[in-house]
Amino acid sequence: MKNPQNSKDKMRQTVSPALKEKFGLHNLHEIPSIRKVTVNAGLGKGRDPKFADTIAETLRKITGQQPVKTKARKYIPGFKVREGMVVGVSVTLRGERMWHFIDRLANVAFARIRDFRGMPESAVDKDGNFNYGFTEHTAFPEIPPDEVESLHGLQVTITTTAKNHEEGLALFKGLGFPFVSKSEI
């Protein structure tokens, strides 16, 4: 068996058989796998609505897919949000684009975060899904730092078929995500 080149091959060749053995699973459909990746960014309060176009262009460069602008469903006077107002931008990735994004996330983007020593294991929730917030979108190689006018953060959520935290954590560690235990923090 050759050495896997990307996350999809790694999942198929090494991670899935290891998870099957570790958790004593008998059916292939019981093995935890990745369903989708969601990348979203909020506008924040007091931002110009044209800033949504800037964020949308950034997410399009990062993911390779056209994002959707999310609108407020109801009026919230305390936050100065009116119904129908654009409050964020979101992209959902599946298939090949999802696997390419996971490759870049695990191998490049985390390494480019300033003062990054690893993610806490709490980034994987009780249902086995991964959530991580980037404070700066410049961690992704598709964004040249000299072309950035204003910084914004973004949230990455990876939804899995894992049943619990332990299965999800084993899945992401197998894919090469850099986790650090509580004792190392």
CSV table of C-alpha atoms in Angstrom, one decimal:
chain,number,residue,atom,x,y,z
A,1,MET,CA,0.0,0.0,0.0
A,2,LYS,CA,1.4,3.4,-1.0
A,3,ASN,CA,1.8,6.4,1.3
A,4,PRO,CA,-1.5,8.5,1.2
A,5,GLN,CA,-1.0,11.9,-0.4
A,6,ASN,CA,-4.1,13.7,0.8
A,7,SER,CA,-6.7,13.6,3.6
A,8,LYS,CA,-9.2,11.7,1.6
A,9,ASP,CA,-6.7,8.9,0.8
A,10,LYS,CA,-5.4,8.9,4.3
A,11,MET,CA,-9.0,8.6,5.6
A,12,ARG,CA,-9.6,5.6,3.3
A,13,GLN,CA,-6.3,3.8,3.7
A,14,THR,CA,-5.2,4.3,7.4
A,15,VAL,CA,-7.7,6.3,9.5
A,16,SER,CA,-10.9,4.3,8.8
A,17,PRO,CA,-9.3,0.8,9.5
A,18,ALA,CA,-7.6,2.2,12.7
A,19,LEU,CA,-11.0,3.6,13.9
A,20,LYS,CA,-12.8,0.4,13.1
A,21,GLU,CA,-10.2,-1.6,15.1
A,22,LYS,CA,-10.0,0.9,18.0
A,23,PHE,CA,-13.8,1.1,18.6
A,24,GLY,CA,-14.6,-2.5,17.7
A,25,LEU,CA,-16.9,-1.6,14.9
A,26,HIS,CA,-18.3,-4.3,12.6
A,27,ASN,CA,-20.2,-2.3,9.9
A,28,LEU,CA,-18.4,0.1,7.5
A,29,HIS,CA,-21.2,2.7,8.0
A,30,GLU,CA,-20.5,2.9,11.8
A,31,ILE,CA,-17.0,4.2,11.2
A,32,PRO,CA,-16.8,8.0,11.9
A,33,SER,CA,-16.4,10.1,8.8
A,34,ILE,CA,-16.7,13.7,7.7
A,35,ARG,CA,-20.0,14.9,6.3
A,36,LYS,CA,-19.4,18.6,5.6
A,37,VAL,CA,-17.3,21.6,6.3
A,38,THR,CA,-19.0,25.0,7.1
A,39,VAL,CA,-16.9,28.2,7.0
A,40,ASN,CA,-18.7,31.4,8.1
A,41,ALA,CA,-17.9,34.9,9.1
A,42,GLY,CA,-20.0,37.5,10.8
A,43,LEU,CA,-20.0,41.2,10.0
A,44,GLY,CA,-19.9,42.4,13.6
A,45,LYS,CA,-21.8,45.4,14.8
A,46,GLY,CA,-21.3,48.8,13.3
A,47,ARG,CA,-19.8,47.4,10.0
A,48,ASP,CA,-20.6,48.9,6.6
A,49,PRO,CA,-22.8,46.5,4.6
A,50,LYS,CA,-20.3,46.7,1.8
A,51,PHE,CA,-17.9,44.9,4.2
A,52,ALA,CA,-20.0,41.8,3.5
A,53,ASP,CA,-18.8,41.9,-0.1
A,54,THR,CA,-15.2,42.0,1.1
A,55,ILE,CA,-15.8,39.0,3.4
A,56,ALA,CA,-17.6,37.1,0.7
A,57,GLU,CA,-14.6,37.6,-1.7
A,58,THR,CA,-12.2,36.4,1.1
A,59,LEU,CA,-14.3,33.2,1.7
A,60,ARG,CA,-14.5,32.6,-2.0
A,61,LYS,CA,-10.7,32.7,-2.3
A,62,ILE,CA,-10.2,30.5,0.7
A,63,THR,CA,-12.9,27.8,-0.2
A,64,GLY,CA,-13.1,28.0,-4.0
A,65,GLN,CA,-16.9,28.3,-3.8
A,66,GLN,CA,-19.3,31.2,-3.9
A,67,PRO,CA,-20.5,32.1,-0.3
A,68,VAL,CA,-24.1,32.9,0.7
A,69,LYS,CA,-25.0,36.1,2.6
A,70,THR,CA,-27.0,35.4,5.7
A,71,LYS,CA,-29.7,37.8,6.7
A,72,ALA,CA,-31.3,38.7,10.0
A,73,ARG,CA,-34.6,37.0,10.5
A,74,LYS,CA,-36.0,39.5,13.0
A,75,TYR,CA,-35.6,43.0,14.3
A,76,ILE,CA,-33.3,43.3,17.4
A,77,PRO,CA,-33.1,46.9,18.5
A,78,GLY,CA,-30.4,46.3,21.1
A,79,PHE,CA,-28.0,45.2,18.5
A,80,LYS,CA,-29.2,47.7,15.8
A,81,VAL,CA,-30.2,44.8,13.5
A,82,ARG,CA,-33.2,45.1,11.3
A,83,GLU,CA,-35.0,42.2,9.6
A,84,GLY,CA,-33.4,41.4,6.3
A,85,MET,CA,-30.1,43.0,7.1
A,86,VAL,CA,-27.0,41.1,6.0
A,87,VAL,CA,-25.3,39.8,9.3
A,88,GLY,CA,-22.8,37.2,7.9
A,89,VAL,CA,-21.4,35.1,5.1
A,90,SER,CA,-21.3,31.4,4.9
A,91,VAL,CA,-20.0,28.5,2.7
A,92,THR,CA,-20.8,24.8,3.0
A,93,LEU,CA,-18.3,22.4,1.4
A,94,ARG,CA,-18.9,18.8,0.5
A,95,GLY,CA,-17.1,16.3,-1.8
A,96,GLU,CA,-13.7,17.1,-3.3
A,97,ARG,CA,-13.6,20.7,-2.3
A,98,MET,CA,-14.2,19.7,1.3
A,99,TRP,CA,-11.2,17.3,1.2
A,100,HIS,CA,-9.0,19.9,-0.4
A,101,PHE,CA,-10.0,22.5,2.3
A,102,ILE,CA,-9.3,19.9,5.1
A,103,ASP,CA,-5.8,19.3,3.6
A,104,ARG,CA,-5.0,23.0,3.6
A,105,LEU,CA,-6.5,23.5,7.0
A,106,ALA,CA,-4.5,20.7,8.7
A,107,ASN,CA,-1.2,21.1,6.8
A,108,VAL,CA,-0.9,24.9,6.2
A,109,ALA,CA,-3.4,27.2,7.9
A,110,PHE,CA,-2.8,26.0,11.5
A,111,ALA,CA,1.0,26.3,11.0
A,112,ARG,CA,0.5,29.9,9.9
A,113,ILE,CA,-1.3,31.0,13.0
A,114,ARG,CA,0.8,33.3,15.2
A,115,ASP,CA,1.9,31.7,18.5
A,116,PHE,CA,0.0,28.5,17.7
A,117,ARG,CA,1.0,25.6,20.0
A,118,GLY,CA,-1.9,23.3,19.1
A,119,MET,CA,-5.7,23.2,19.5
A,120,PRO,CA,-7.3,22.2,22.7
A,121,GLU,CA,-9.2,18.9,22.7
A,122,SER,CA,-12.3,20.9,23.6
A,123,ALA,CA,-12.4,22.0,19.9
A,124,VAL,CA,-14.2,18.7,19.3
A,125,ASP,CA,-17.7,18.9,20.9
A,126,LYS,CA,-19.7,16.1,22.7
A,127,ASP,CA,-21.1,15.0,19.3
A,128,GLY,CA,-17.7,14.6,17.7
A,129,ASN,CA,-17.9,17.8,15.5
A,130,PHE,CA,-14.9,20.1,15.2
A,131,ASN,CA,-15.2,23.9,15.8
A,132,TYR,CA,-12.4,26.4,15.5
A,133,GLY,CA,-12.5,30.2,15.3
A,134,PHE,CA,-9.7,32.1,13.4
A,135,THR,CA,-9.1,35.6,14.7
A,136,GLU,CA,-7.4,36.6,11.4
A,137,HIS,CA,-8.3,35.3,7.9
A,138,THR,CA,-4.6,35.8,6.8
A,139,ALA,CA,-3.7,32.3,8.1
A,140,PHE,CA,-4.9,30.9,4.8
A,141,PRO,CA,-2.3,30.9,2.0
A,142,GLU,CA,-4.8,32.1,-0.6
A,143,ILE,CA,-4.9,35.5,1.1
A,144,PRO,CA,-1.8,37.6,0.3
A,145,PRO,CA,-1.1,39.7,3.5
A,146,ASP,CA,-0.1,42.8,1.5
A,147,GLU,CA,-3.6,43.0,-0.2
A,148,VAL,CA,-5.6,42.9,3.1
A,149,GLU,CA,-7.4,46.2,3.9
A,150,SER,CA,-9.0,45.1,7.1
A,151,LEU,CA,-8.8,41.9,9.2
A,152,HIS,CA,-11.7,39.8,10.1
A,153,GLY,CA,-12.2,36.4,11.8
A,154,LEU,CA,-13.9,33.3,10.6
A,155,GLN,CA,-15.4,30.1,12.1
A,156,VAL,CA,-14.7,26.6,10.7
A,157,THR,CA,-17.1,23.8,11.6
A,158,ILE,CA,-16.5,20.2,10.5
A,159,THR,CA,-19.5,18.0,10.9
A,160,THR,CA,-18.9,14.3,11.4
A,161,THR,CA,-20.8,11.1,11.8
A,162,ALA,CA,-19.0,10.4,15.1
A,163,LYS,CA,-21.3,9.5,18.0
A,164,ASN,CA,-19.3,11.1,20.8
A,165,HIS,CA,-16.3,13.3,21.7
A,166,GLU,CA,-13.8,10.3,21.8
A,167,GLU,CA,-14.7,9.1,18.3
A,168,GLY,CA,-14.5,12.6,16.9
A,169,LEU,CA,-11.1,13.3,18.5
A,170,ALA,CA,-9.7,10.0,17.2
A,171,LEU,CA,-10.9,10.9,13.7
A,172,PHE,CA,-9.3,14.3,13.7
A,173,LYS,CA,-6.0,13.1,15.3
A,174,GLY,CA,-5.9,10.4,12.6
A,175,LEU,CA,-6.2,13.1,9.9
A,176,GLY,CA,-3.3,15.0,11.4
A,177,PHE,CA,-5.0,17.8,13.2
A,178,PRO,CA,-2.5,19.3,15.8
A,179,PHE,CA,-4.2,18.8,19.2
A,180,VAL,CA,-2.6,19.5,22.6
A,181,SER,CA,-3.8,17.9,25.8
A,182,LYS,CA,-4.8,19.9,28.9
A,183,SER,CA,-1.6,18.9,30.7
A,184,GLU,CA,0.5,20.5,27.9
A,185,ILE,CA,-1.3,23.8,28.0
